[in-house]
Coordinates of C-alpha atoms in Angstrom, one line a residue:
M21 CA 8.7 -77.8 -64.2
K22 CA 6.3 -74.5 -64.4
I23 CA 5.0 -73.3 -61.0
A24 CA 2.4 -70.6 -60.8
V25 CA 2.5 -69.3 -57.1
L26 CA -0.6 -67.5 -55.9
G27 CA -0.5 -65.4 -52.8
L28 CA 2.9 -63.4 -52.5
G29 CA 2.2 -62.5 -48.7
A30 CA 5.2 -62.9 -46.0
M31 CA 5.4 -66.9 -46.8
G32 CA 4.6 -66.9 -50.4
L33 CA 6.7 -64.5 -51.6
E34 CA 9.4 -66.0 -49.9
M35 CA 8.9 -69.4 -51.2
A36 CA 8.3 -68.2 -54.6
T37 CA 11.6 -66.2 -54.4
W38 CA 13.3 -69.6 -53.5
L39 CA 11.7 -71.7 -55.9
A40 CA 12.6 -69.3 -58.9
D41 CA 16.1 -70.4 -58.6
K42 CA 15.5 -73.7 -59.6
F43 CA 12.4 -73.6 -61.6
D44 CA 10.1 -71.5 -64.0
V45 CA 8.0 -69.5 -61.4
V46 CA 5.3 -67.2 -62.4
G47 CA 3.5 -65.4 -59.6
Y48 CA 0.6 -63.3 -59.2
D49 CA -0.9 -61.3 -55.7
I50 CA -4.0 -58.5 -55.9
A51 CA -1.5 -56.5 -54.2
I52 CA 1.0 -54.5 -56.8
E53 CA 3.7 -53.7 -54.0
R54 CA 3.8 -57.6 -53.6
M55 CA 4.1 -58.3 -57.3
K56 CA 7.2 -55.6 -57.8
L57 CA 8.8 -57.2 -54.8
A58 CA 8.2 -60.9 -56.5
S59 CA 9.3 -59.4 -60.1
E60 CA 12.8 -57.7 -58.5
R61 CA 13.4 -61.2 -57.0
G62 CA 13.2 -63.3 -60.3
V63 CA 9.6 -64.3 -60.4
T64 CA 7.7 -63.7 -63.7
E65 CA 4.7 -61.2 -63.3
A66 CA 1.3 -62.5 -64.3
A67 CA -1.3 -59.9 -65.2
T68 CA -4.4 -62.5 -63.4
A69 CA -3.9 -65.8 -61.3
R70 CA -5.5 -67.7 -64.4
E71 CA -2.9 -66.3 -66.6
A72 CA -0.5 -67.6 -63.9
C73 CA -1.9 -71.0 -64.0
V74 CA -1.9 -71.6 -67.9
G75 CA 0.0 -74.2 -68.5
A76 CA 1.3 -75.0 -65.0
D77 CA 2.7 -78.1 -63.6
I78 CA 2.0 -77.0 -60.1
V79 CA 0.4 -74.4 -58.9
L80 CA 1.3 -73.4 -54.9
V81 CA -1.2 -71.6 -53.1
A82 CA -1.0 -69.8 -50.4
V83 CA -4.2 -68.6 -48.9
R84 CA -5.9 -67.8 -45.4
N85 CA -9.1 -69.7 -45.3
R86 CA -11.4 -72.0 -47.3
E87 CA -13.6 -69.3 -48.6
Q88 CA -9.9 -67.8 -50.3
L89 CA -9.5 -71.1 -51.6
D90 CA -13.1 -71.7 -53.2
D91 CA -12.9 -68.2 -54.7
M92 CA -9.5 -68.9 -56.3
L93 CA -10.4 -72.5 -57.6
H94 CA -14.2 -72.0 -58.6
G95 CA -15.3 -68.4 -58.4
E96 CA -14.2 -64.6 -59.8
A97 CA -10.4 -66.1 -60.4
G98 CA -11.5 -69.8 -61.5
I99 CA -8.1 -71.1 -61.9
A100 CA -9.6 -74.7 -61.9
E101 CA -10.8 -74.2 -65.4
V102 CA -7.5 -73.1 -67.0
M103 CA -5.3 -75.8 -65.3
K104 CA -3.9 -78.4 -67.4
K105 CA -5.1 -82.1 -66.4
G106 CA -2.9 -84.0 -64.9
S107 CA -1.3 -80.7 -62.8
A108 CA -1.6 -80.5 -59.4
I109 CA -2.5 -77.8 -56.6
L110 CA -0.2 -77.5 -53.7
L111 CA -2.0 -76.2 -50.9
T112 CA 0.6 -74.6 -48.3
S113 CA -2.3 -72.9 -46.0
T114 CA -3.8 -74.2 -43.0
I115 CA -7.6 -74.1 -43.7
G116 CA -8.6 -77.4 -41.8
I117 CA -9.2 -81.1 -42.3
A118 CA -12.6 -81.1 -43.8
A119 CA -12.3 -78.5 -46.1
V120 CA -9.2 -80.3 -47.6
E121 CA -10.9 -83.7 -47.9
E122 CA -13.7 -81.9 -49.6
V123 CA -11.6 -79.5 -52.3
G124 CA -9.3 -82.8 -53.1
A125 CA -12.6 -84.6 -54.1
Q126 CA -13.8 -81.5 -55.9
L127 CA -10.5 -81.3 -58.0
K128 CA -10.1 -85.4 -58.3
D129 CA -13.3 -85.0 -60.4
M130 CA -11.8 -82.7 -62.3
G131 CA -8.7 -84.5 -63.2
L132 CA -6.6 -82.4 -61.1
G133 CA -4.6 -83.4 -58.1
L134 CA -4.2 -81.8 -54.7
V135 CA -1.0 -82.2 -52.6
D136 CA -1.8 -81.2 -48.9
A137 CA 1.2 -79.7 -47.7
P138 CA 0.8 -76.9 -44.9
V139 CA 4.3 -75.5 -43.9
S140 CA 5.7 -74.3 -40.8
G141 CA 8.8 -72.3 -39.9
G142 CA 8.4 -68.7 -40.6
P143 CA 9.3 -66.2 -43.8
A144 CA 12.8 -66.5 -43.1
R145 CA 13.2 -70.4 -43.3
A146 CA 11.0 -70.6 -46.0
G147 CA 13.3 -68.0 -47.9
K148 CA 16.0 -70.5 -47.7
G149 CA 14.1 -73.4 -48.4
D150 CA 14.3 -74.8 -44.7
L151 CA 10.6 -75.4 -43.9
L152 CA 8.8 -78.1 -42.2
V153 CA 6.6 -79.7 -44.9
T154 CA 4.0 -82.1 -43.6
V155 CA 2.1 -84.0 -46.9
G156 CA -0.9 -85.7 -47.2
A157 CA -1.4 -86.8 -50.9
Y158 CA -2.3 -89.9 -52.8
E159 CA 1.3 -91.6 -53.9
E160 CA 1.4 -90.5 -57.8
E161 CA 0.6 -86.7 -56.6
Y162 CA 3.1 -87.0 -53.7
N163 CA 5.7 -88.2 -56.3
Y164 CA 4.4 -85.6 -58.8
A165 CA 5.2 -82.7 -56.6
K166 CA 8.4 -84.3 -54.8
P167 CA 11.1 -82.0 -56.4
V168 CA 9.0 -78.8 -55.6
L169 CA 8.4 -80.5 -52.2
D170 CA 12.3 -81.3 -51.7
A171 CA 13.2 -77.7 -52.6
M172 CA 11.1 -75.9 -50.4
A173 CA 11.8 -78.3 -47.2
S174 CA 14.6 -79.1 -45.0
T175 CA 12.2 -81.6 -43.4
L176 CA 9.8 -83.3 -45.6
V177 CA 7.2 -85.9 -43.7
W178 CA 4.7 -87.8 -46.1
V179 CA 2.2 -88.3 -42.8
G180 CA -0.6 -89.7 -44.8
K181 CA -1.5 -90.9 -48.5
E182 CA -4.8 -88.6 -48.9
P183 CA -5.4 -84.9 -48.6
G184 CA -6.5 -84.2 -45.4
K185 CA -3.8 -85.8 -43.5
G186 CA -1.2 -82.8 -44.1
Q187 CA -4.0 -80.7 -42.4
S188 CA -4.1 -83.2 -39.6
M189 CA -0.2 -83.0 -38.7
K190 CA -0.5 -79.3 -39.1
T191 CA -3.2 -78.9 -36.5
V192 CA -1.4 -81.0 -34.2
N193 CA 1.5 -78.7 -34.7
Q194 CA -0.4 -75.4 -34.3
L195 CA -1.9 -76.7 -31.2
L196 CA 1.5 -76.3 -29.8
C197 CA 2.5 -73.4 -31.4
G198 CA -0.2 -71.6 -30.3
I199 CA 0.1 -72.7 -26.7
H200 CA 3.9 -71.9 -26.5
I201 CA 3.2 -68.2 -28.0
A202 CA 0.6 -67.4 -25.5
A203 CA 2.8 -69.0 -22.5
G204 CA 5.8 -67.2 -23.4
A205 CA 3.7 -64.1 -23.6
E206 CA 2.1 -64.7 -20.2
A207 CA 5.7 -65.6 -18.7
L208 CA 7.5 -62.4 -20.2
A209 CA 4.4 -60.1 -18.7
L210 CA 4.5 -62.1 -15.5
A211 CA 8.4 -61.4 -15.5
G212 CA 7.4 -57.5 -16.3
E213 CA 4.8 -57.4 -13.7
L214 CA 7.8 -58.4 -11.0
G215 CA 10.2 -55.8 -12.0
L216 CA 12.6 -57.9 -13.8
D217 CA 14.3 -56.6 -16.9
Q218 CA 12.3 -58.7 -19.4
E219 CA 15.5 -59.1 -22.3
V220 CA 17.5 -60.4 -19.0
A221 CA 14.5 -62.9 -18.2
L222 CA 14.3 -63.9 -21.8
E223 CA 18.0 -64.7 -22.2
A224 CA 17.8 -66.7 -19.0
L225 CA 14.6 -68.4 -20.1
M226 CA 16.4 -69.3 -23.6
S227 CA 19.4 -71.0 -21.9
G228 CA 17.5 -73.4 -19.7
A229 CA 14.6 -76.0 -19.7
A230 CA 12.1 -73.6 -20.3
A231 CA 13.4 -72.5 -23.5
S232 CA 11.4 -72.9 -27.1
F233 CA 11.4 -71.7 -30.7
M234 CA 8.4 -69.7 -30.4
L235 CA 9.6 -68.1 -26.9
G236 CA 12.9 -67.1 -28.5
D237 CA 11.2 -65.9 -32.1
R238 CA 8.4 -63.9 -30.4
G239 CA 9.8 -62.9 -26.9
P240 CA 11.7 -59.7 -28.4
R241 CA 8.6 -58.5 -30.0
A242 CA 6.1 -59.8 -27.2
I243 CA 8.4 -57.3 -25.2
Q244 CA 8.0 -54.3 -27.4
A245 CA 4.4 -54.8 -27.3
Y246 CA 4.5 -54.9 -23.7
A247 CA 6.4 -51.5 -23.6
G248 CA 3.7 -49.9 -25.9
E249 CA 6.2 -50.0 -29.2
T250 CA 4.9 -51.4 -32.4
A251 CA 6.3 -54.6 -33.3
E252 CA 7.1 -55.6 -36.6
V253 CA 4.2 -57.8 -37.9
K254 CA 5.6 -61.3 -39.0
S255 CA 2.6 -63.5 -38.3
R256 CA -0.7 -61.5 -37.4
L257 CA -2.7 -62.5 -34.3
D258 CA -5.7 -63.4 -36.5
I259 CA -4.1 -66.2 -38.2
F260 CA -4.1 -67.6 -34.9
V261 CA -7.8 -66.9 -33.7
K262 CA -8.0 -69.2 -37.2
D263 CA -5.7 -72.1 -36.1
M264 CA -6.7 -72.4 -32.8
G265 CA -10.3 -72.6 -34.1
I266 CA -9.2 -75.4 -36.4
V267 CA -7.4 -77.3 -33.5
T268 CA -10.5 -76.9 -31.1
D269 CA -12.7 -78.0 -33.9
A270 CA -10.7 -81.0 -34.8
A271 CA -10.6 -81.9 -30.8
K272 CA -14.4 -81.7 -30.8
S273 CA -14.8 -84.0 -33.6
V274 CA -13.2 -87.0 -32.0
G275 CA -14.7 -86.1 -28.8
M276 CA -11.3 -85.2 -27.1
A277 CA -10.8 -82.0 -24.4
V278 CA -7.9 -79.7 -25.2
P279 CA -8.4 -77.3 -22.0
V280 CA -5.0 -75.8 -22.6
A281 CA -5.4 -75.3 -26.2
A282 CA -9.1 -73.8 -25.6
A283 CA -7.7 -71.4 -23.1
A284 CA -5.0 -70.4 -25.4
E285 CA -7.6 -69.9 -28.4
Q286 CA -9.7 -67.5 -25.7
E287 CA -6.6 -65.3 -25.3
Y288 CA -6.4 -64.8 -29.2
L289 CA -10.1 -64.1 -29.3
L290 CA -9.5 -61.7 -26.3
G291 CA -6.9 -59.9 -28.6
L292 CA -8.8 -60.0 -31.6
S293 CA -11.8 -58.3 -29.6
N294 CA -9.1 -55.8 -28.5
G295 CA -8.5 -54.8 -31.8
Q296 CA -5.0 -56.4 -32.3
G297 CA -6.0 -58.9 -35.2
A298 CA -3.6 -57.4 -37.5
M299 CA -0.9 -57.1 -35.1
D300 CA 2.0 -59.6 -34.7
D301 CA 0.2 -62.6 -32.8
S302 CA 3.1 -61.5 -29.7
S303 CA 1.0 -59.0 -29.0
V304 CA -1.0 -61.2 -27.3
I305 CA 1.1 -60.3 -24.2
H306 CA -1.3 -57.4 -24.0
V307 CA -4.5 -59.7 -23.1
I308 CA -3.0 -60.5 -19.7
A309 CA -0.8 -57.6 -19.1
P310 CA -2.5 -55.2 -17.2
N311 CA -0.1 -52.4 -17.6
S312 CA 0.8 -52.8 -20.9
R313 CA -0.4 -50.7 -23.8
V314 CA -2.0 -51.4 -27.1
N315 CA -0.7 -49.5 -30.0
P316 CA -2.3 -51.1 -33.1
N317 CA -1.1 -48.4 -35.7

């Protein structure tokens, strides 16, 4: 099975690297340095996105939003024109429910499949095939892509038999993730303002009922940010601006209030307006910590 991986960012590169041990993987990214890294890890380089997709059985796409996906499929890249009939897009991104439903219908009319498979777990787990993958896809396309999905995931959940259901599940997932990051930042900021050693506080919190994956993962970087240090960027803050917008839009579409998620969304938006969009999402601690110092460089 030939797989094209388009988008070799933090997640895309790790997924491509892992899959290259098991499949014939061709990769493409607009950033030359990402292409070089992929090549060093056993991924075949392509000169363009279209070239990568010629003859591919599965095209794994890791993009930021609907606009990037549309451009890749039908715009300047135009990969849908060169994909072979019966092949499928495996979309690992979080771009929203309605967007995926619309794109799925477009691709179906072109004789192409869409496997709506947003992933969760972060780059380190992506590089070990240890992701949570929630899939919305028609049965035929799910079975077609299953060897690749099985390789990517330690937990694979087929949540619905049509594109869009994977996005629905990821929306619920991101509601909790976004809240947990913001709540963890507030807790650690309060610990700092109360004169506690934040590292000791984090260790104590992770040993009790208040522990969460996001607190344990983001906590050390939030403490760095609070101290004015530049934390490693593992997940940009502006990604959660997008994702929490998807969460609140989805809730509005069904007439449901999500007040805690809405409050978290406002914290990410405040961080964005504070110039923190390209910083790690743990830097949301600056929004509610009056004595912390923003260092976006």
